[in-house]
Coordinates of N, CA and C in Angstrom, one line a residue:
M184 N -3.6 16.4 -16.2 CA -3.5 15.5 -15.1 C -3.5 16.2 -13.8
Q185 N -4.1 15.6 -12.8 CA -4.2 16.3 -11.5 C -3.7 15.3 -10.5
L186 N -2.9 15.8 -9.5 CA -2.5 15.0 -8.4 C -3.5 15.0 -7.2
H187 N -3.9 13.9 -6.8 CA -4.9 13.8 -5.7 C -4.3 13.1 -4.5
K188 N -4.4 13.7 -3.3 CA -3.9 13.1 -2.1 C -5.0 12.4 -1.3
I189 N -4.7 11.1 -0.9 CA -5.7 10.4 -0.1 C -4.9 10.1 1.2
K190 N -5.5 10.5 2.4 CA -4.9 10.3 3.7 C -5.6 9.2 4.4
I191 N -4.8 8.2 4.9 CA -5.4 7.1 5.7 C -5.0 7.4 7.1
E192 N -6.0 7.5 8.0 CA -5.9 8.0 9.3 C -5.8 6.8 10.3
K193 N -5.5 7.1 11.6 CA -5.4 6.1 12.6 C -6.7 5.3 12.6
G194 N -6.6 4.0 12.8 CA -7.8 3.1 12.9 C -8.3 2.6 11.5
Q195 N -7.6 3.0 10.4 CA -8.1 2.6 9.1 C -7.1 1.6 8.5
E196 N -7.6 0.9 7.5 CA -6.8 -0.1 6.7 C -6.6 0.5 5.3
V197 N -5.4 0.5 4.9 CA -4.9 1.2 3.7 C -5.7 0.8 2.5
M198 N -5.7 -0.5 2.2 CA -6.3 -1.0 0.9 C -7.9 -0.7 0.9
V199 N -8.5 -0.9 2.0 CA -10.0 -0.6 2.1 C -10.3 0.9 1.8
V200 N -9.5 1.8 2.4 CA -9.7 3.2 2.2 C -9.5 3.5 0.8
L201 N -8.4 3.0 0.2 CA -8.1 3.3 -1.2 C -9.2 2.9 -2.2
E202 N -9.6 1.7 -2.0 CA -10.7 1.2 -2.9 C -12.0 2.0 -2.7
E203 N -12.3 2.4 -1.5 CA -13.5 3.3 -1.3 C -13.3 4.6 -2.0
E204 N -12.1 5.2 -1.9 CA -11.8 6.5 -2.5 C -11.8 6.4 -4.0
F205 N -11.3 5.3 -4.5 CA -11.2 5.2 -6.0 C -12.7 5.1 -6.5
K206 N -13.5 4.4 -5.8 CA -14.9 4.3 -6.2 C -15.6 5.6 -6.2
K207 N -15.4 6.4 -5.1 CA -16.0 7.8 -5.1 C -15.5 8.6 -6.2
L208 N -14.2 8.5 -6.6 CA -13.6 9.3 -7.7 C -13.9 8.7 -9.1
N209 N -14.5 7.5 -9.1 CA -14.8 6.8 -10.4 C -13.5 6.5 -11.1
L210 N -12.5 6.0 -10.3 CA -11.2 5.6 -10.9 C -11.2 4.1 -11.1
T211 N -10.9 3.7 -12.3 CA -10.8 2.3 -12.5 C -9.3 1.9 -12.9
E212 N -8.6 2.9 -13.5 CA -7.2 2.8 -13.8 C -6.5 4.0 -13.5
G213 N -5.2 3.9 -13.2 CA -4.4 5.1 -12.9 C -3.1 4.7 -12.3
A214 N -2.3 5.8 -11.9 CA -1.0 5.6 -11.3 C -1.0 6.1 -9.9
I215 N -0.5 5.2 -9.0 CA -0.3 5.6 -7.6 C 1.2 5.9 -7.6
V216 N 1.5 7.2 -7.6 CA 2.8 7.7 -7.8 C 3.7 7.7 -6.5
S217 N 3.1 7.8 -5.3 CA 3.8 7.8 -4.1 C 3.0 7.4 -2.9
I218 N 3.6 6.6 -2.0 CA 2.9 6.3 -0.8 C 4.0 6.5 0.3
I219 N 3.6 7.2 1.4 CA 4.5 7.5 2.4 C 3.8 7.5 3.8
G220 N 4.4 6.9 4.8 CA 3.8 7.0 6.1 C 4.3 5.9 7.0
A221 N 3.4 5.4 7.9 CA 3.8 4.4 8.9 C 2.6 3.5 9.2
V222 N 2.9 2.2 9.3 CA 1.8 1.2 9.6 C 2.2 0.4 10.8
D223 N 1.2 -0.2 11.4 CA 1.5 -1.0 12.6 C 1.4 -2.5 12.4
E224 N 0.6 -2.9 11.4 CA 0.5 -4.3 11.0 C 0.3 -4.4 9.5
C225 N 0.8 -5.4 8.9 CA 0.6 -5.5 7.4 C 0.8 -6.9 6.9
C226 N 0.4 -7.2 5.7 CA 0.7 -8.4 5.0 C 1.2 -8.1 3.6
I227 N 2.4 -8.7 3.3 CA 3.0 -8.5 2.0 C 3.3 -9.9 1.4
S228 N 3.5 -10.0 0.2 CA 3.9 -11.2 -0.5 C 5.0 -11.0 -1.5
N229 N 5.7 -12.1 -1.7 CA 6.7 -12.2 -2.7 C 6.6 -13.5 -3.5
M230 N 7.1 -13.5 -4.7 CA 7.0 -14.7 -5.6 C 7.9 -15.8 -5.0
R231 N 7.5 -17.0 -5.2 CA 8.4 -18.2 -4.9 C 9.6 -18.2 -5.8
E232 N 10.7 -18.7 -5.3 CA 11.9 -18.7 -6.1 C 11.8 -19.4 -7.5
L233 N 11.2 -20.5 -7.5 CA 11.1 -21.3 -8.7 C 9.7 -21.3 -9.3
H234 N 8.8 -20.5 -8.8 CA 7.4 -20.5 -9.2 C 6.9 -19.1 -9.2
A235 N 7.2 -18.3 -10.3 CA 6.8 -16.9 -10.3 C 5.3 -16.6 -10.2
K236 N 4.5 -17.6 -10.5 CA 3.0 -17.3 -10.4 C 2.5 -17.6 -9.0
E237 N 3.3 -18.0 -8.1 CA 2.9 -18.3 -6.7 C 3.4 -17.3 -5.8
D238 N 2.5 -16.8 -4.9 CA 2.9 -15.8 -3.9 C 3.0 -16.5 -2.5
V239 N 4.0 -16.0 -1.8 CA 4.2 -16.4 -0.4 C 3.8 -15.2 0.4
E240 N 2.7 -15.2 1.2 CA 2.2 -14.1 2.0 C 2.8 -14.2 3.4
K241 N 3.1 -13.1 4.0 CA 3.6 -13.1 5.4 C 3.0 -11.9 6.1
V242 N 2.5 -12.1 7.3 CA 1.9 -11.1 8.1 C 2.9 -10.6 9.1
Y243 N 3.0 -9.3 9.3 CA 3.9 -8.7 10.2 C 3.1 -7.8 11.2
K244 N 3.4 -8.0 12.5 CA 2.7 -7.3 13.6 C 3.6 -6.5 14.3
Q245 N 4.1 -5.4 13.7 CA 5.0 -4.5 14.3 C 5.0 -3.2 13.5
P246 N 5.5 -2.1 14.1 CA 5.5 -0.8 13.3 C 6.5 -0.8 12.2
F247 N 6.2 -0.2 11.1 CA 7.1 0.0 9.9 C 6.9 1.4 9.3
E248 N 8.0 1.9 8.9 CA 7.9 3.1 7.9 C 7.5 2.4 6.6
L249 N 6.7 3.1 5.8 CA 6.2 2.6 4.6 C 6.4 3.6 3.4
S250 N 6.9 3.1 2.3 CA 7.0 3.9 1.1 C 6.7 2.9 -0.1
G251 N 6.1 3.5 -1.1 CA 5.8 2.6 -2.2 C 5.2 3.3 -3.4
C252 N 4.8 2.6 -4.4 CA 4.1 3.1 -5.6 C 3.3 1.9 -6.2
G253 N 2.5 2.3 -7.2 CA 1.7 1.2 -7.8 C 0.8 1.7 -8.8
E254 N -0.3 1.0 -9.0 CA -1.3 1.3 -10.0 C -2.7 1.0 -9.5
I255 N -3.7 1.5 -10.3 CA -5.1 1.2 -10.0 C -5.5 0.3 -11.2
R256 N -6.0 -0.9 -10.8 CA -6.4 -1.9 -11.8 C -7.8 -2.3 -11.5
D257 N -8.7 -2.0 -12.4 CA -10.2 -2.4 -12.2 C -10.7 -1.8 -10.9
G258 N -10.3 -0.6 -10.6 CA -10.7 0.1 -9.4 C -10.1 -0.4 -8.1
K259 N -9.1 -1.2 -8.2 CA -8.4 -1.7 -7.0 C -7.0 -1.3 -6.9
P260 N -6.4 -1.0 -5.8 CA -5.0 -0.7 -5.7 C -4.1 -1.9 -5.8
H261 N -3.0 -1.7 -6.6 CA -2.0 -2.7 -6.7 C -0.7 -2.0 -6.3
I262 N -0.2 -2.4 -5.2 CA 1.0 -1.6 -4.6 C 2.2 -2.5 -4.3
H263 N 3.3 -2.0 -4.7 CA 4.6 -2.6 -4.3 C 5.2 -1.6 -3.3
C264 N 5.7 -2.2 -2.2 CA 6.2 -1.3 -1.1 C 7.5 -1.7 -0.5
T265 N 8.1 -0.8 0.2 CA 9.3 -1.0 1.0 C 8.9 -0.7 2.4
L266 N 9.2 -1.6 3.3 CA 8.9 -1.4 4.8 C 10.2 -1.4 5.5
S267 N 10.4 -0.4 6.4 CA 11.6 -0.4 7.2 C 11.3 -0.6 8.7
K268 N 12.1 -1.3 9.4 CA 11.8 -1.5 10.8 C 13.1 -1.3 11.6
E269 N 12.9 -1.4 12.9 CA 14.0 -1.2 13.9 C 15.2 -2.1 13.5
G270 N 16.4 -1.5 13.7 CA 17.5 -2.3 13.4 C 18.0 -2.1 11.9
D271 N 17.5 -1.1 11.3 CA 17.9 -0.7 9.9 C 17.7 -1.8 9.0
Q272 N 16.5 -2.5 9.1 CA 16.2 -3.6 8.2 C 15.0 -3.2 7.3
T273 N 15.0 -3.7 6.1 CA 13.9 -3.4 5.2 C 13.4 -4.7 4.5
I274 N 12.1 -4.7 4.2 CA 11.5 -5.8 3.4 C 10.7 -5.1 2.3
H275 N 10.6 -5.9 1.2 CA 9.9 -5.4 0.1 C 8.8 -6.4 -0.4
G276 N 7.8 -5.9 -1.1 CA 6.9 -6.9 -1.6 C 5.6 -6.2 -2.0
H277 N 4.6 -7.1 -2.4 CA 3.3 -6.7 -2.8 C 2.4 -6.5 -1.6
L278 N 1.9 -5.3 -1.4 CA 1.1 -5.0 -0.2 C -0.4 -5.6 -0.3
H279 N -0.8 -6.4 0.6 CA -2.1 -7.0 0.6 C -3.0 -6.2 1.5
W280 N -2.5 -5.8 2.7 CA -3.3 -5.0 3.6 C -2.3 -4.4 4.6
A281 N -2.7 -3.3 5.2 CA -1.9 -2.6 6.2 C -2.8 -1.8 7.1
K282 N -2.6 -1.9 8.4 CA -3.4 -1.2 9.4 C -2.6 0.0 10.0
V283 N -3.3 1.1 10.0 CA -2.7 2.3 10.6 C -3.2 2.5 12.0
E284 N -2.4 2.6 13.0 CA -2.8 2.8 14.3 C -2.1 3.9 15.0
S285 N -0.8 4.2 14.7 CA 0.0 5.2 15.4 C 0.2 6.5 14.6
W286 N 0.3 6.4 13.3 CA 0.6 7.6 12.5 C -0.5 7.8 11.4
Y287 N -0.1 7.9 10.2 CA -1.0 8.0 9.1 C -0.2 7.6 7.8
V288 N -0.9 7.4 6.7 CA -0.3 7.1 5.4 C -0.9 8.1 4.4
A289 N -0.1 8.7 3.6 CA -0.5 9.5 2.5 C -0.3 8.8 1.2
V290 N -1.3 8.8 0.3 CA -1.2 8.2 -1.0 C -1.5 9.3 -2.1
Y291 N -0.6 9.4 -3.0 CA -0.7 10.4 -4.1 C -1.0 9.7 -5.4
V292 N -2.1 10.1 -6.0 CA -2.7 9.4 -7.2 C -2.8 10.4 -8.3
L293 N -2.3 10.0 -9.5 CA -2.5 10.9 -10.7 C -3.9 10.6 -11.3
I294 N -4.7 11.7 -11.5 CA -6.0 11.6 -12.1 C -6.0 12.3 -13.4
S295 N -6.5 11.6 -14.5 CA -6.5 12.3 -15.8 C -7.9 12.8 -16.1

C-alpha cells in the first residue's frame, strides 16, 4: 500500500478536486485515512433523530478548522468530518461540499 497526498488549494472545492484526482488515479474504492486543513464555507448533514435514512443538510458560511476521514465508493469521496469554529465549538457530520479560500486542505489516501 502507498500513501498518496492530495492538496486542495485556495479557490478550489474539496469534493470536486477529490473526485477529479480519484479519476486520474483510477481509484474506485479505498480509504481516506486523514483530512486536515481549513475551509471557508461548507455543507454537512446529519441523520434525522427518528429517521436514520433521511439527512438534514446545513450550509455554513464561515471559516472552520477541518479534520476527518472516510472512504472512496464508486470513485466518489464519502467523508465524515469534524469542524471547529470560533468560541471553541465543533460540529460533526457527512461532508457534502467545502470551499477553500483562505488556507488549504490536505487529504491522505491509501492506494493499494
